[in-house]
CSV table of C-alpha atoms in Angstrom, one decimal:
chain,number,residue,atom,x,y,z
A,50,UNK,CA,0.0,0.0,0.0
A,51,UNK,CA,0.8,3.8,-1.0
A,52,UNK,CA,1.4,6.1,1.8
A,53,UNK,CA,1.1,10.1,1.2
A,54,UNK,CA,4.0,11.8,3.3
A,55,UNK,CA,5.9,15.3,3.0
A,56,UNK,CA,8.8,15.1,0.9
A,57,UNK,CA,12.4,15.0,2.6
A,58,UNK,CA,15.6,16.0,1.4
A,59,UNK,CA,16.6,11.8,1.1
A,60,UNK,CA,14.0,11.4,-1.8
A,61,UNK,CA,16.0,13.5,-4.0
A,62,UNK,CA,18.1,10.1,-4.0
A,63,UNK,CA,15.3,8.5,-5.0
A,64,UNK,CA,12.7,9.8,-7.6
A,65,UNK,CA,14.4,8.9,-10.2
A,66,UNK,CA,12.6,6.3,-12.0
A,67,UNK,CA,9.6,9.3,-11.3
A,68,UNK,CA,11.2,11.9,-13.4
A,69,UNK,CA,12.4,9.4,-16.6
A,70,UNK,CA,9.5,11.2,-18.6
A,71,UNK,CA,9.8,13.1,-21.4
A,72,UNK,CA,7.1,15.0,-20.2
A,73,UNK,CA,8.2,15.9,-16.8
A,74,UNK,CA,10.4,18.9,-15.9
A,75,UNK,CA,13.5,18.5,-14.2
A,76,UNK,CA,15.1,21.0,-11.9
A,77,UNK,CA,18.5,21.8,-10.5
A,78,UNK,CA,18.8,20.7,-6.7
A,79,UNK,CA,18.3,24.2,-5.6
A,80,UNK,CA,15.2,24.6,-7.0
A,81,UNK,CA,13.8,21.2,-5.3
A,82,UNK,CA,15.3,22.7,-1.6
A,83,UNK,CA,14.1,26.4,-2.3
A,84,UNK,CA,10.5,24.4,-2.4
A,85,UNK,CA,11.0,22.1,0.6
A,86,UNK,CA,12.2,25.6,2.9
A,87,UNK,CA,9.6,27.6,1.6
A,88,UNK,CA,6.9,25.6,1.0
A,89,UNK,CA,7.9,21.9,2.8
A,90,UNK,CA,4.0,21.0,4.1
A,91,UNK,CA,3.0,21.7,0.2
A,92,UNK,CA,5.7,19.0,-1.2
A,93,UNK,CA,4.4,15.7,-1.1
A,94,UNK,CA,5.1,12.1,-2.1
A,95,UNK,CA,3.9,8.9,-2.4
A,96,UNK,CA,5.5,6.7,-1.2
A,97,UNK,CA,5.6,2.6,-2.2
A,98,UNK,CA,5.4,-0.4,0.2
A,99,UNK,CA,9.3,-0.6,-0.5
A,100,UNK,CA,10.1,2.9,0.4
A,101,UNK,CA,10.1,3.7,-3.6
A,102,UNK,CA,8.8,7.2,-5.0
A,103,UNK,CA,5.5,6.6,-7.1
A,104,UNK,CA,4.5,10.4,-7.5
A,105,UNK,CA,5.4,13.5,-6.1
A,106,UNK,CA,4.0,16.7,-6.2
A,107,UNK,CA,5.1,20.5,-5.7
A,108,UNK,CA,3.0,22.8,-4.8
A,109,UNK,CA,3.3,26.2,-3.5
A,110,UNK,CA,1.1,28.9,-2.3
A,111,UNK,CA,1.2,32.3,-4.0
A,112,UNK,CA,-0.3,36.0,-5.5
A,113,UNK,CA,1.3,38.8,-8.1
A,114,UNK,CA,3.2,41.4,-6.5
A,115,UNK,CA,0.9,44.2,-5.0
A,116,UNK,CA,2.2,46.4,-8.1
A,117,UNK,CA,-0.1,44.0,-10.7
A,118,UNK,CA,-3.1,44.3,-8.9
A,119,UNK,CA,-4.9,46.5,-11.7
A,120,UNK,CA,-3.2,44.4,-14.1
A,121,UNK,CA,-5.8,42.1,-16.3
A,122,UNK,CA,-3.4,39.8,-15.4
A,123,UNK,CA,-3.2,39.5,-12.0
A,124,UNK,CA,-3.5,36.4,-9.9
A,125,UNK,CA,-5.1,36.9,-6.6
A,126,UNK,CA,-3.8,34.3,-3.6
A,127,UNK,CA,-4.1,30.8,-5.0
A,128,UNK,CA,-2.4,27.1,-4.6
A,129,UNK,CA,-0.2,26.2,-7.5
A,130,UNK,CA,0.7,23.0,-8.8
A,131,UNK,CA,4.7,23.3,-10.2
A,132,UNK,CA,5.7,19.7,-10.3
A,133,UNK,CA,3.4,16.8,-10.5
A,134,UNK,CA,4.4,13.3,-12.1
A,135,UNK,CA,3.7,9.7,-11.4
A,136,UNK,CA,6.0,6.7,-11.8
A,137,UNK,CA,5.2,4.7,-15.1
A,138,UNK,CA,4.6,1.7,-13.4
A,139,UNK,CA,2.4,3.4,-11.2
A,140,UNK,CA,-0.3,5.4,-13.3
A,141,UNK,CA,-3.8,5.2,-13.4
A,142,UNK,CA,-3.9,4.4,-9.6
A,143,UNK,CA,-5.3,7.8,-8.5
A,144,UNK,CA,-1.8,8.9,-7.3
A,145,UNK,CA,-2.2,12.3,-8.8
A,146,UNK,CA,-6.1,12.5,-7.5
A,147,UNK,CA,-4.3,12.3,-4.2
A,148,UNK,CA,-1.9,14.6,-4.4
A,149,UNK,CA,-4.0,17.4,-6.0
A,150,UNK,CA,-6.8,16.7,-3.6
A,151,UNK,CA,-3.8,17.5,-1.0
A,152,UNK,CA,-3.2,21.1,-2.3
A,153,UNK,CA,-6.8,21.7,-2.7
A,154,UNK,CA,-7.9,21.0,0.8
A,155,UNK,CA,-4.4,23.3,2.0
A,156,UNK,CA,-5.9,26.2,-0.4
A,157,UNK,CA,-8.9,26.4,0.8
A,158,UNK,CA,-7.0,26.1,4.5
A,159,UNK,CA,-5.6,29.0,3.7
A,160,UNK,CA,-8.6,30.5,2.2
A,161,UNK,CA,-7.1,30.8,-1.5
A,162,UNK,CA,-9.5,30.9,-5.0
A,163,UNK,CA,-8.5,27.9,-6.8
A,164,UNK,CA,-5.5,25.6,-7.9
A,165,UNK,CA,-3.9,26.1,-11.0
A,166,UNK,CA,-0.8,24.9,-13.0
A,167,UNK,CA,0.6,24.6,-16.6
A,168,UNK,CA,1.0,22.0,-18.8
A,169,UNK,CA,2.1,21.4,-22.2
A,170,UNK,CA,-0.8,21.9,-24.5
A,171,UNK,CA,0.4,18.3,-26.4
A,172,UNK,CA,0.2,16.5,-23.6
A,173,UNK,CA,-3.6,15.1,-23.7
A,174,UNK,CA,-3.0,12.3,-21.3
A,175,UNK,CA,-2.4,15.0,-18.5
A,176,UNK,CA,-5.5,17.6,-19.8
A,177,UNK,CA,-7.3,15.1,-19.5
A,178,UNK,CA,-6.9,13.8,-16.3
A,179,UNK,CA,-6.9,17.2,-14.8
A,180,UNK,CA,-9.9,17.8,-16.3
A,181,UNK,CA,-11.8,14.6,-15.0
A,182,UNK,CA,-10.5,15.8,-11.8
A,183,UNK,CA,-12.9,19.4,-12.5
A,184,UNK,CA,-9.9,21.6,-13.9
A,185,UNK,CA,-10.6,23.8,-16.9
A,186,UNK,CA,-8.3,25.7,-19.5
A,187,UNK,CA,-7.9,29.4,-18.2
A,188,UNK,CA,-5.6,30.5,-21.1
A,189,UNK,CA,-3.0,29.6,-23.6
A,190,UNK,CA,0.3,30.6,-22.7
A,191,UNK,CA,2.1,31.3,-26.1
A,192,UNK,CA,5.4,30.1,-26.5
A,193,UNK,CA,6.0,29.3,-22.4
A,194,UNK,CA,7.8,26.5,-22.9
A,195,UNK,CA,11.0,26.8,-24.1
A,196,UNK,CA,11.8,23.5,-26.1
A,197,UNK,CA,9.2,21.3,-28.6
A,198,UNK,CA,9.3,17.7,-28.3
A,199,UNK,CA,7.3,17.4,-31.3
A,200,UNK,CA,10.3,18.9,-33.1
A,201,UNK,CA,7.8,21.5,-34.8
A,202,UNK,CA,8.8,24.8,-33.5
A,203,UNK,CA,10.8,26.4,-31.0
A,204,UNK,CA,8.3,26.3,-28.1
A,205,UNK,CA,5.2,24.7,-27.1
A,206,UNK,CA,2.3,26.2,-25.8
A,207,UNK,CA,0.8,25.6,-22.1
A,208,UNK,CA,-2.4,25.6,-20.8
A,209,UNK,CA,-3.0,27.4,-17.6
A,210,UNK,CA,-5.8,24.8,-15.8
A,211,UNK,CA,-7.3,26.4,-13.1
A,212,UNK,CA,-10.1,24.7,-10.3
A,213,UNK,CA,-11.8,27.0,-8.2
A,214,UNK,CA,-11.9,26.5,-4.6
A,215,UNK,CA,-14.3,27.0,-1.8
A,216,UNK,CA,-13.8,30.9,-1.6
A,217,UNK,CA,-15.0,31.5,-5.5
A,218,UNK,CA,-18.4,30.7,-5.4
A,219,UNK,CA,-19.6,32.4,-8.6
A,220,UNK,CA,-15.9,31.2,-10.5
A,221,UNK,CA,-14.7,34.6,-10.7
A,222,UNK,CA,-11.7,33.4,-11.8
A,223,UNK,CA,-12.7,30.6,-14.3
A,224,UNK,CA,-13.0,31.3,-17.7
A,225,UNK,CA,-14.9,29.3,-20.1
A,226,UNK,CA,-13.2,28.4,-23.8
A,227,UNK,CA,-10.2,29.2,-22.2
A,228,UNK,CA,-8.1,27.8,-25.3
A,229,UNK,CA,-8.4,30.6,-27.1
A,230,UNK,CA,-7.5,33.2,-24.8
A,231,UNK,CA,-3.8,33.3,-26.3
A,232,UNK,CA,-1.2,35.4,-23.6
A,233,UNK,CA,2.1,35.8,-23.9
A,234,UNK,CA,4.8,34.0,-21.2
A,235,UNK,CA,5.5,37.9,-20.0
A,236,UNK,CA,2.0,38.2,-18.8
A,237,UNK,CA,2.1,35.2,-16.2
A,238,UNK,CA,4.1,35.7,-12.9
């Protein structure tokens, strides 16, 4: 049985076969600290029978600087999903339903207006599951990714899936046919 704990320092060591996915970002060793320091009760894993990684997640609570605030671009105090990926051999066992429901219930613990994240706009398996799990496309981030696995351009688009939490009850901040509200990477903090 799966066990969901906070992430330690030690599982660096060990999420290896988690991040062997095209798909999934990888970061430098300071980026994964930086989130355990500032954020460790928001970075979870879950964690096999054997003491193996089978998902982890990073998540982080956050707003736009005070100076955006009349910017149409804005983001109020929301959770935010940076890392999320699940071990191939372990997919399609609700590990990822576990960890977002995680972040959701800490967001709306800390009274924010919804979850949201990015992910690449070719990557169906993963729209799809976030939006079985009640996420929706807020906008299209042009360009935000920096490399194209297809091989087709430069960069790949992301979509920026948002859920609204407990605190927007008319989905202030949910936007419907959110595909084809195209936004540059500079207007996303």
């Amino acid at each position: 049985m799966s066990s969901l704990r906070p992430f330690e320092p030690d599982d660096l060591f060990k999420f290896n076969l988690t991040n062997l996915d095209t798909l999934t970002e990888n970061y430098d060793l300071h980026f994964y600290f930086t989130y355990l320091a500032k954020w460790p009760s928001l970075f979870n894993v879950v964690e096999g029978p054997k003491g193996e990684i089978n998902a982890y997640m990073m998540g982080k609570m956050e707003s736009s600087p005070d100076m955006y605030q009349h910017s149409e671009h804005y983001l109020p105090w929301h959770a935010h999903i940076t890392a999320l990926t699940v071990a191939p051999p372990s997919r399609r066992l609700g590990l990822a339903k576990l960890l977002t429901e995680s972040l959701e219930r800490a967001g709306n613990e800390y009274n924010a207006w919804f979850v949201d994240l990015f992910v690449r706009k070719s990557n169906k398996v993963a729209t799809d599951m976030y939006r079985g799990m009640g996420y929706s496309v807020y906008r299209r981030v042009v360009g935000y990714y920096s490399d194209d696995p297809t091989g087709k351009s430069d960069g790949e688009d992301a979509y920026d899936m948002r859920k609204p939490l407990a605190r927007d009850k008319t989905f202030k901040h949910i936007r419907k046919k959110g595909e084809e509200h195209e936004v540059s990477p500079e207007d996303v903090w």
